[in-house]
Short mmCIF file of C-alpha atoms and ligand atoms in Angstrom, two decimals:
data_model
loop_
_atom_site.label_atom_id
_atom_site.label_comp_id
_atom_site.label_asym_id
_atom_site.label_seq_id
_atom_site.Cartn_x
_atom_site.Cartn_y
_atom_site.Cartn_z
CA MET F 17 -18.52 -1.03 -21.19
CA ARG F 18 -21.43 -1.25 -18.75
CA ALA F 19 -21.06 -2.41 -15.16
CA PHE F 20 -21.70 -6.09 -14.45
CA THR F 21 -21.25 -8.57 -11.62
CA TYR F 22 -19.17 -11.73 -11.89
CA GLU F 23 -18.94 -15.19 -10.34
CA ARG F 24 -16.97 -18.38 -11.00
CA ALA F 25 -19.15 -21.50 -11.09
CA ARG F 26 -17.78 -24.77 -9.65
CA SER F 27 -19.90 -27.30 -11.58
CA PRO F 28 -21.89 -27.46 -14.83
CA LEU F 29 -25.21 -27.55 -12.97
CA ALA F 30 -24.22 -24.62 -10.72
CA ALA F 31 -23.28 -22.62 -13.83
CA ALA F 32 -26.54 -23.41 -15.62
CA ALA F 33 -28.62 -22.67 -12.49
CA ALA F 34 -26.79 -19.37 -11.97
CA VAL F 35 -27.53 -18.17 -15.51
CA ALA F 36 -31.09 -19.53 -15.58
CA GLY F 37 -31.84 -17.90 -12.23
CA LYS F 38 -30.73 -14.36 -13.02
CA ARG F 39 -32.16 -12.15 -15.77
CA GLY F 40 -29.38 -10.72 -17.93
CA ALA F 41 -26.83 -13.35 -16.83
CA ARG F 42 -24.49 -14.96 -19.37
CA PHE F 43 -21.83 -17.65 -19.42
CA ILE F 44 -18.29 -16.61 -20.19
CA ALA F 45 -15.65 -19.13 -21.29
CA GLY F 46 -12.53 -17.89 -23.12
CA GLY F 47 -14.12 -14.45 -23.43
CA THR F 48 -12.61 -13.82 -26.87
CA ASN F 49 -15.96 -13.01 -28.47
CA LEU F 50 -18.16 -11.94 -25.57
CA LEU F 51 -15.75 -9.35 -24.13
CA ASP F 52 -15.31 -7.67 -27.53
CA LEU F 53 -19.09 -7.41 -27.86
CA MET F 54 -19.44 -6.05 -24.33
CA LYS F 55 -16.83 -3.36 -24.98
CA LEU F 56 -18.89 -2.22 -27.97
CA GLU F 57 -22.11 -2.47 -25.90
CA ILE F 58 -23.59 -4.84 -28.46
CA GLU F 59 -23.99 -7.35 -25.66
CA THR F 60 -24.84 -5.93 -22.24
CA PRO F 61 -25.03 -8.75 -19.69
CA THR F 62 -25.65 -7.68 -16.11
CA HIS F 63 -23.94 -10.75 -14.62
CA LEU F 64 -21.24 -13.09 -15.93
CA VAL F 65 -20.92 -16.71 -14.87
CA ASP F 66 -17.39 -17.89 -15.60
CA VAL F 67 -17.36 -21.58 -16.54
CA GLN F 68 -13.61 -22.14 -16.64
CA ASP F 69 -13.55 -24.05 -13.29
CA ILE F 70 -16.36 -26.53 -13.99
CA GLY F 71 -14.20 -29.33 -15.45
CA LEU F 72 -15.35 -30.41 -18.93
CA ASP F 73 -11.90 -29.87 -20.38
CA ARG F 74 -11.15 -33.44 -21.51
CA ILE F 75 -11.40 -35.42 -24.74
CA GLU F 76 -12.52 -38.98 -24.09
CA PRO F 77 -13.40 -42.00 -26.26
CA THR F 78 -17.10 -42.91 -26.47
CA ASP F 79 -18.58 -46.41 -26.38
CA GLY F 80 -19.60 -45.90 -30.02
CA GLY F 81 -16.00 -45.55 -31.21
CA GLY F 82 -16.04 -41.74 -31.39
CA LEU F 83 -14.84 -38.92 -29.15
CA ARG F 84 -16.53 -36.78 -26.52
CA ILE F 85 -15.02 -33.31 -26.37
CA GLY F 86 -15.67 -31.28 -23.23
CA THR F 87 -16.92 -27.77 -23.91
CA LEU F 88 -13.87 -26.17 -22.27
CA VAL F 89 -11.31 -27.94 -24.45
CA THR F 90 -9.48 -25.11 -26.13
CA ASN F 91 -9.30 -24.84 -29.90
CA THR F 92 -5.52 -25.36 -29.65
CA ALA F 93 -5.83 -28.54 -27.58
CA LEU F 94 -8.55 -29.96 -29.82
CA ALA F 95 -6.65 -29.32 -33.04
CA ALA F 96 -3.47 -30.85 -31.59
CA ASP F 97 -5.03 -33.98 -30.06
CA PRO F 98 -3.39 -37.00 -31.75
CA ARG F 99 -6.73 -38.85 -32.09
CA VAL F 100 -8.35 -35.84 -33.73
CA ARG F 101 -5.40 -35.32 -36.06
CA ARG F 102 -5.42 -38.99 -37.06
CA ASP F 103 -9.15 -39.71 -37.37
CA TYR F 104 -10.83 -36.31 -37.81
CA GLY F 105 -8.23 -34.37 -39.75
CA VAL F 106 -10.83 -32.04 -41.25
CA LEU F 107 -11.54 -30.75 -37.74
CA THR F 108 -7.88 -29.99 -37.04
CA ARG F 109 -7.54 -28.27 -40.42
CA ALA F 110 -10.67 -26.16 -39.92
CA ILE F 111 -9.63 -25.04 -36.43
CA VAL F 112 -6.10 -23.99 -37.40
CA ALA F 113 -7.54 -22.05 -40.35
CA GLY F 114 -9.33 -19.80 -37.84
CA ALA F 115 -8.30 -16.78 -35.76
CA SER F 116 -4.70 -16.72 -34.43
CA GLY F 117 -2.60 -18.91 -32.15
CA GLN F 118 -3.24 -16.70 -29.13
CA LEU F 119 -7.00 -16.65 -29.70
CA ARG F 120 -7.14 -20.41 -30.23
CA ASN F 121 -5.31 -20.86 -26.89
CA LYS F 122 -8.25 -19.18 -25.13
CA ALA F 123 -11.21 -20.05 -27.39
CA THR F 124 -13.33 -23.01 -26.27
CA VAL F 125 -15.53 -25.49 -28.12
CA GLY F 126 -18.80 -24.13 -26.72
CA GLY F 127 -17.80 -20.48 -27.16
CA ASN F 128 -16.68 -21.13 -30.71
CA LEU F 129 -20.05 -22.65 -31.64
CA LEU F 130 -21.77 -19.56 -30.21
CA GLN F 131 -19.61 -16.83 -31.72
CA ARG F 132 -21.70 -14.06 -33.25
CA THR F 133 -21.77 -12.95 -36.87
CA ARG F 134 -19.17 -10.61 -38.37
CA CYS F 135 -21.71 -8.59 -40.36
CA PRO F 136 -20.29 -5.02 -40.19
CA TYR F 137 -23.70 -3.49 -39.48
CA PHE F 138 -24.15 -5.75 -36.46
CA TYR F 139 -21.08 -4.04 -34.98
CA ASP F 140 -22.18 -0.49 -35.77
CA THR F 141 -24.79 0.53 -33.22
CA ASN F 142 -25.82 3.50 -35.39
CA GLN F 143 -27.13 1.12 -38.07
CA ALA F 144 -30.38 -0.82 -38.30
CA CYS F 145 -29.85 -4.48 -37.45
CA ASN F 146 -32.63 -6.96 -36.70
CA LYS F 147 -30.16 -9.33 -35.08
CA ARG F 148 -28.84 -6.72 -32.62
CA LYS F 149 -32.15 -4.88 -32.17
CA PRO F 150 -35.16 -6.94 -33.26
CA GLY F 151 -37.54 -5.07 -35.55
CA SER F 152 -35.09 -2.27 -36.40
CA GLY F 153 -34.46 -3.36 -40.00
CA CYS F 154 -31.40 -4.61 -41.83
CA ALA F 155 -28.87 -2.12 -43.15
CA ALA F 156 -26.92 -4.86 -44.90
CA ILE F 157 -29.72 -5.58 -47.37
CA GLY F 158 -29.04 -2.95 -49.99
CA GLY F 159 -25.83 -1.97 -48.19
CA VAL F 160 -22.28 -3.27 -48.34
CA ASN F 161 -22.82 -7.00 -48.28
CA ARG F 162 -20.03 -8.60 -50.30
CA LEU F 163 -19.10 -10.91 -47.40
CA LEU F 164 -22.63 -11.83 -46.33
CA GLY F 165 -24.83 -14.84 -47.02
CA VAL F 166 -26.14 -16.23 -50.30
CA ILE F 167 -28.37 -19.04 -49.04
CA GLY F 168 -30.50 -19.77 -45.97
CA THR F 169 -30.91 -16.01 -45.50
CA SER F 170 -34.20 -14.14 -45.05
CA ASP F 171 -35.73 -10.72 -45.69
CA ALA F 172 -34.83 -9.88 -42.09
CA CYS F 173 -31.14 -10.90 -42.10
CA ILE F 174 -28.48 -12.04 -44.57
CA ALA F 175 -25.61 -12.53 -42.11
CA THR F 176 -23.33 -15.56 -42.18
CA ASN F 177 -22.11 -17.78 -39.39
CA PRO F 178 -18.39 -16.92 -39.30
CA GLY F 179 -17.07 -20.13 -37.71
CA ASP F 180 -14.61 -22.62 -39.20
CA MET F 181 -14.74 -25.39 -36.59
CA ALA F 182 -18.54 -25.62 -36.87
CA VAL F 183 -18.31 -26.40 -40.59
CA ALA F 184 -16.14 -29.44 -39.86
CA LEU F 185 -18.41 -30.52 -36.99
CA ARG F 186 -21.42 -30.34 -39.33
CA LEU F 187 -19.57 -32.44 -41.89
CA LEU F 188 -18.74 -35.04 -39.24
CA ASP F 189 -22.34 -35.23 -37.93
CA ALA F 190 -21.31 -34.15 -34.44
CA SER F 191 -23.83 -33.83 -31.60
CA VAL F 192 -24.12 -31.12 -28.95
CA GLU F 193 -24.76 -32.09 -25.31
CA THR F 194 -26.28 -29.64 -22.85
CA VAL F 195 -27.57 -29.24 -19.29
CA ASP F 196 -30.14 -26.72 -18.10
CA GLY F 197 -30.64 -24.98 -14.78
CA GLN F 198 -32.78 -27.85 -13.42
CA GLY F 199 -30.15 -30.45 -14.32
CA LYS F 200 -32.02 -31.75 -17.37
CA THR F 201 -29.65 -32.93 -20.08
CA ARG F 202 -30.22 -33.32 -23.78
CA THR F 203 -28.28 -34.14 -26.95
CA MET F 204 -29.03 -32.62 -30.35
CA PRO F 205 -27.49 -33.17 -33.78
CA ILE F 206 -25.38 -30.20 -34.80
CA ALA F 207 -27.61 -29.91 -37.87
CA GLU F 208 -30.34 -28.72 -35.47
CA PHE F 209 -28.14 -26.49 -33.33
CA HIS F 210 -27.85 -23.32 -35.47
CA ARG F 211 -31.17 -21.80 -36.60
CA LEU F 212 -31.94 -20.03 -39.84
CA PRO F 213 -32.88 -16.34 -39.33
CA GLY F 214 -36.46 -16.26 -40.66
CA ASP F 215 -38.27 -13.40 -38.88
CA THR F 216 -36.21 -13.79 -35.70
CA PRO F 217 -32.52 -13.45 -36.59
CA HIS F 218 -31.65 -12.63 -32.98
CA VAL F 219 -32.48 -16.24 -32.06
CA GLU F 220 -29.43 -18.02 -33.42
CA THR F 221 -29.45 -21.47 -31.85
CA ALA F 222 -31.75 -24.10 -30.35
CA LEU F 223 -30.39 -23.39 -26.85
CA GLN F 224 -32.87 -22.27 -24.20
CA PRO F 225 -31.95 -19.42 -21.83
CA GLY F 226 -29.51 -20.74 -19.23
CA GLU F 227 -28.78 -23.96 -21.14
CA LEU F 228 -25.08 -24.80 -20.96
CA ILE F 229 -23.19 -26.70 -23.65
CA THR F 230 -21.31 -29.46 -21.83
CA ALA F 231 -19.73 -31.38 -24.72
CA VAL F 232 -19.61 -32.10 -28.41
CA THR F 233 -19.48 -35.74 -29.49
CA LEU F 234 -18.07 -37.12 -32.72
CA PRO F 235 -19.32 -40.39 -34.18
CA ARG F 236 -16.86 -43.08 -35.24
CA PRO F 237 -14.28 -41.98 -37.83
CA LEU F 238 -15.21 -41.89 -41.52
CA GLY F 239 -11.79 -42.68 -43.01
CA GLY F 240 -10.97 -41.06 -46.36
CA ARG F 241 -9.10 -37.83 -47.08
CA HIS F 242 -9.94 -34.91 -44.80
CA LEU F 243 -9.60 -31.44 -46.28
CA TYR F 244 -10.55 -27.86 -45.40
CA HIS F 245 -10.04 -25.05 -47.88
CA LYS F 246 -10.73 -21.50 -46.70
CA VAL F 247 -10.85 -18.61 -49.16
CA ARG F 248 -10.36 -15.22 -47.53
CA ASP F 249 -9.24 -11.70 -48.31
CA ARG F 250 -5.80 -12.19 -46.74
CA ALA F 251 -3.77 -15.31 -46.08
CA SER F 252 -4.36 -15.52 -42.33
CA TYR F 253 -6.32 -13.95 -39.48
CA ALA F 254 -9.44 -13.38 -41.58
CA PHE F 255 -12.91 -14.90 -41.70
CA ALA F 256 -13.98 -17.11 -44.59
CA ILE F 257 -15.46 -15.63 -47.75
CA VAL F 258 -16.14 -19.24 -48.66
CA SER F 259 -14.85 -22.42 -47.04
CA VAL F 260 -15.26 -26.09 -47.88
CA ALA F 261 -14.83 -28.99 -45.47
CA ALA F 262 -14.76 -32.37 -47.14
CA VAL F 263 -14.10 -36.04 -46.51
CA ILE F 264 -13.41 -37.86 -49.75
CA GLN F 265 -13.04 -41.62 -50.11
CA PRO F 266 -10.68 -43.31 -52.59
CA ASP F 267 -13.59 -44.03 -54.98
CA GLY F 268 -14.51 -40.30 -55.11
CA SER F 269 -17.60 -40.55 -52.91
CA GLY F 270 -17.76 -38.40 -49.81
CA ARG F 271 -19.23 -35.45 -47.97
CA ALA F 272 -18.91 -31.68 -48.26
CA ALA F 273 -20.00 -28.77 -46.07
CA PHE F 274 -19.65 -25.05 -46.78
CA GLY F 275 -18.81 -22.07 -44.59
CA GLY F 276 -19.04 -18.33 -45.25
CA VAL F 277 -22.17 -18.65 -47.34
CA ALA F 278 -25.09 -19.07 -44.94
CA PRO F 279 -26.34 -18.30 -41.41
CA ARG F 280 -25.19 -21.76 -40.37
CA PRO F 281 -22.70 -24.31 -41.68
CA TRP F 282 -24.28 -25.32 -44.97
CA ARG F 283 -24.54 -28.97 -45.92
CA VAL F 284 -27.05 -30.66 -48.22
CA GLU F 285 -26.68 -34.39 -47.67
CA ALA F 286 -28.74 -35.29 -50.76
CA ALA F 287 -26.22 -33.48 -52.97
CA GLU F 288 -23.42 -35.74 -51.78
CA ALA F 289 -24.74 -38.57 -53.96
CA ALA F 290 -23.25 -36.53 -56.83
CA MET F 291 -19.73 -36.27 -55.36
CA ARG F 292 -18.32 -38.67 -57.96
CA ASP F 293 -19.87 -36.59 -60.77
CA GLY F 294 -17.77 -33.55 -59.86
CA ALA F 295 -18.06 -30.21 -58.09
CA ALA F 296 -20.52 -28.63 -60.53
CA ALA F 297 -23.05 -31.43 -59.98
CA VAL F 298 -22.78 -31.10 -56.20
CA ALA F 299 -22.82 -27.29 -56.13
CA ALA F 300 -25.90 -27.12 -58.37
CA GLN F 301 -27.86 -28.93 -55.65
CA VAL F 302 -26.17 -27.31 -52.64
CA PHE F 303 -26.90 -23.81 -53.94
CA ALA F 304 -30.32 -24.44 -55.48
CA GLY F 305 -32.49 -21.65 -54.08
CA ALA F 306 -29.55 -19.32 -53.40
CA ARG F 307 -30.50 -15.63 -53.13
CA PRO F 308 -27.22 -13.76 -53.52
CA THR F 309 -27.05 -9.97 -53.58
CA HIS F 310 -25.55 -7.92 -56.41
CA GLU F 311 -22.27 -7.76 -54.44
CA ASN F 312 -21.87 -11.36 -53.38
CA ALA F 313 -23.16 -13.42 -56.32
CA PHE F 314 -19.52 -14.39 -56.92
CA LYS F 315 -19.69 -16.64 -53.85
CA VAL F 316 -21.74 -19.31 -55.63
CA PRO F 317 -19.20 -20.04 -58.42
CA LEU F 318 -16.38 -19.50 -55.90
CA ALA F 319 -17.83 -22.22 -53.68
CA GLU F 320 -18.06 -24.59 -56.64
CA ARG F 321 -14.45 -23.90 -57.62
CA THR F 322 -13.27 -24.29 -54.03
CA LEU F 323 -14.97 -27.69 -53.90
CA ALA F 324 -13.35 -28.60 -57.24
CA GLY F 325 -9.97 -27.71 -55.71
CA VAL F 326 -10.66 -29.90 -52.68
CA MET F 327 -11.64 -32.80 -54.93
CA ALA F 328 -8.51 -32.38 -57.05
CA GLU F 329 -6.32 -32.34 -53.94
CA ALA F 330 -7.96 -35.51 -52.64
CA ARG F 331 -7.40 -37.24 -55.99
CA ALA F 332 -3.75 -36.19 -55.99
CA GLU F 333 -3.30 -37.43 -52.40
CA ASN F 334 -4.91 -40.75 -53.30
CA ARG F 335 -2.51 -41.17 -56.26
CA ALA F 336 0.56 -40.33 -54.15
C1 FAD L 420 -9.68 -11.15 -34.14
C2 FAD L 420 -10.46 -12.42 -34.14
C3 FAD L 420 -10.38 -13.26 -35.24
C4 FAD L 420 -11.11 -14.45 -35.27
N1 FAD L 420 -11.03 -15.26 -36.37
C5 FAD L 420 -11.78 -16.40 -36.42
C6 FAD L 420 -11.77 -17.25 -37.56
O1 FAD L 420 -11.08 -16.99 -38.55
N2 FAD L 420 -12.53 -18.37 -37.52
C7 FAD L 420 -13.30 -18.69 -36.44
O2 FAD L 420 -13.98 -19.73 -36.46
N3 FAD L 420 -13.35 -17.90 -35.35
C8 FAD L 420 -12.61 -16.77 -35.33
N4 FAD L 420 -12.69 -15.96 -34.24
C9 FAD L 420 -13.68 -16.24 -33.21
C10 FAD L 420 -13.14 -17.08 -32.08
O3 FAD L 420 -12.94 -18.39 -32.58
C11 FAD L 420 -14.19 -17.05 -31.00
O4 FAD L 420 -14.11 -15.75 -30.42
C12 FAD L 420 -14.01 -18.09 -29.94
O5 FAD L 420 -14.06 -19.38 -30.50
C13 FAD L 420 -15.08 -17.97 -28.87
O6 FAD L 420 -14.80 -18.87 -27.82
P1 FAD L 420 -14.71 -18.36 -26.33
O7 FAD L 420 -14.51 -19.54 -25.47
O8 FAD L 420 -13.69 -17.27 -26.18
O9 FAD L 420 -16.17 -17.77 -26.16
P2 FAD L 420 -16.73 -16.59 -25.21
O10 FAD L 420 -16.36 -15.28 -25.81
O11 FAD L 420 -16.38 -16.84 -23.79
O12 FAD L 420 -18.29 -16.86 -25.38
C14 FAD L 420 -18.93 -16.71 -26.62
C15 FAD L 420 -20.42 -16.95 -26.39
O13 FAD L 420 -20.65 -18.30 -26.04
C16 FAD L 420 -21.34 -18.37 -24.79
N5 FAD L 420 -20.81 -19.58 -24.16
C17 FAD L 420 -19.51 -19.88 -23.95
N6 FAD L 420 -19.40 -21.13 -23.48
C18 FAD L 420 -20.66 -21.63 -23.39
C19 FAD L 420 -21.20 -22.89 -22.99
N7 FAD L 420 -20.42 -23.90 -22.58
N8 FAD L 420 -22.54 -23.06 -23.05
C20 FAD L 420 -23.35 -22.06 -23.46
N9 FAD L 420 -22.90 -20.84 -23.84
C21 FAD L 420 -21.55 -20.65 -23.81
C22 FAD L 420 -21.08 -17.06 -24.09
O14 FAD L 420 -22.14 -16.71 -23.21
C23 FAD L 420 -21.02 -16.11 -25.28
O15 FAD L 420 -22.32 -15.75 -25.67
C24 FAD L 420 -11.93 -14.79 -34.17
C25 FAD L 420 -11.99 -13.95 -33.04
C26 FAD L 420 -11.27 -12.78 -33.03
C27 FAD L 420 -11.36 -11.90 -31.81
S1 SF4 L 421 -27.55 -8.95 -42.12
FE1 SF4 L 421 -28.33 -9.53 -40.10
S2 SF4 L 421 -26.62 -8.98 -38.75
FE2 SF4 L 421 -26.32 -7.83 -40.66
S3 SF4 L 421 -27.42 -5.85 -40.42
FE3 SF4 L 421 -28.84 -7.28 -41.34
S4 SF4 L 421 -29.96 -8.09 -39.56
FE4 SF4 L 421 -28.06 -7.24 -38.78
#
């Protein structure tokens, strides 16, 4: 690990100004992703600004009937919140499908949204990786890529976004609130937060340097059955090969978003008009234009079958 300096910020604006004002500075929240990457020298910040003392650790109702979740709310606290469990069950289910209890106790909302890919070549500094070292190539294309992306990828990068919580937030049409080093705030739909790789896979989000996530807001509840199915290589403590977050209404209409398949949570709103026609009809639209590799083509039918399983479970729950 390389040497770095450290400070604890006392307010959101102080944190944002500290990072914006110093080249090589980074925020640190729970540290569960950033510290691992620093130990491997994949990330080499020269200065860390700890945001754990800036407040922003509460979940509050919004005027619009939704919830505003401070960026420092831990994954454990968010999943356990009675309002989230009652009205946004898909979010609770997605969070508890991720990582381990100890990690979720430290992991924060903002840090979770910004966790880096789990592409094995990204972690091996002897390998070419455009995301880690822009312009160096991509060892995963033509390499071992069974777990990588099938849609939304590019000729420069085929990595997936590994998160679970983000898939549920995309399904729920959450928004991300931020503040920059000058105190300017903005709110963006989560659909615009994660970027597709294109020619610049190292640029993963719409955040500007030094811009701090302050909160995530949820619109008013959708009702319906909330489900999250995660398919992985072992029963727990593993990232998704494919995941499906869904909210399904008693008449079979609803929404679906997919994880483990793309560089960002993957949702095609237009396909949801076909929810009552079954999983095949939805998946045909969601995965139109997919570019799987020879090793991961199985993900497309797996995603369809996972959605079919979610739909069947919702039907069974509605009958019960
Ligand atoms: C063994 C292991 C298994 C895991 N399994 C899963 C899994 O199955 N599913 C899953 O979804 N996740 C999984 N994770 C990832 C875990 O959820 C993330 O590490 C965690 O959510 C990151 O949150 P953090 O607060 O610790 O972030 P940090 O490590 O502190 O920060 C991560 C990044 O976010 C930035 N950042 C943090 N807060 C802010 C902010 N407010 N504004 C702007 N930038 C910010 C930091 O600068 C850094 O770049 C796993 C992690 C490990 C180590
Ligand atoms: S898929 Fe992306 S993260 Fe993986 S090696 Fe290629 S450029 Fe790097």
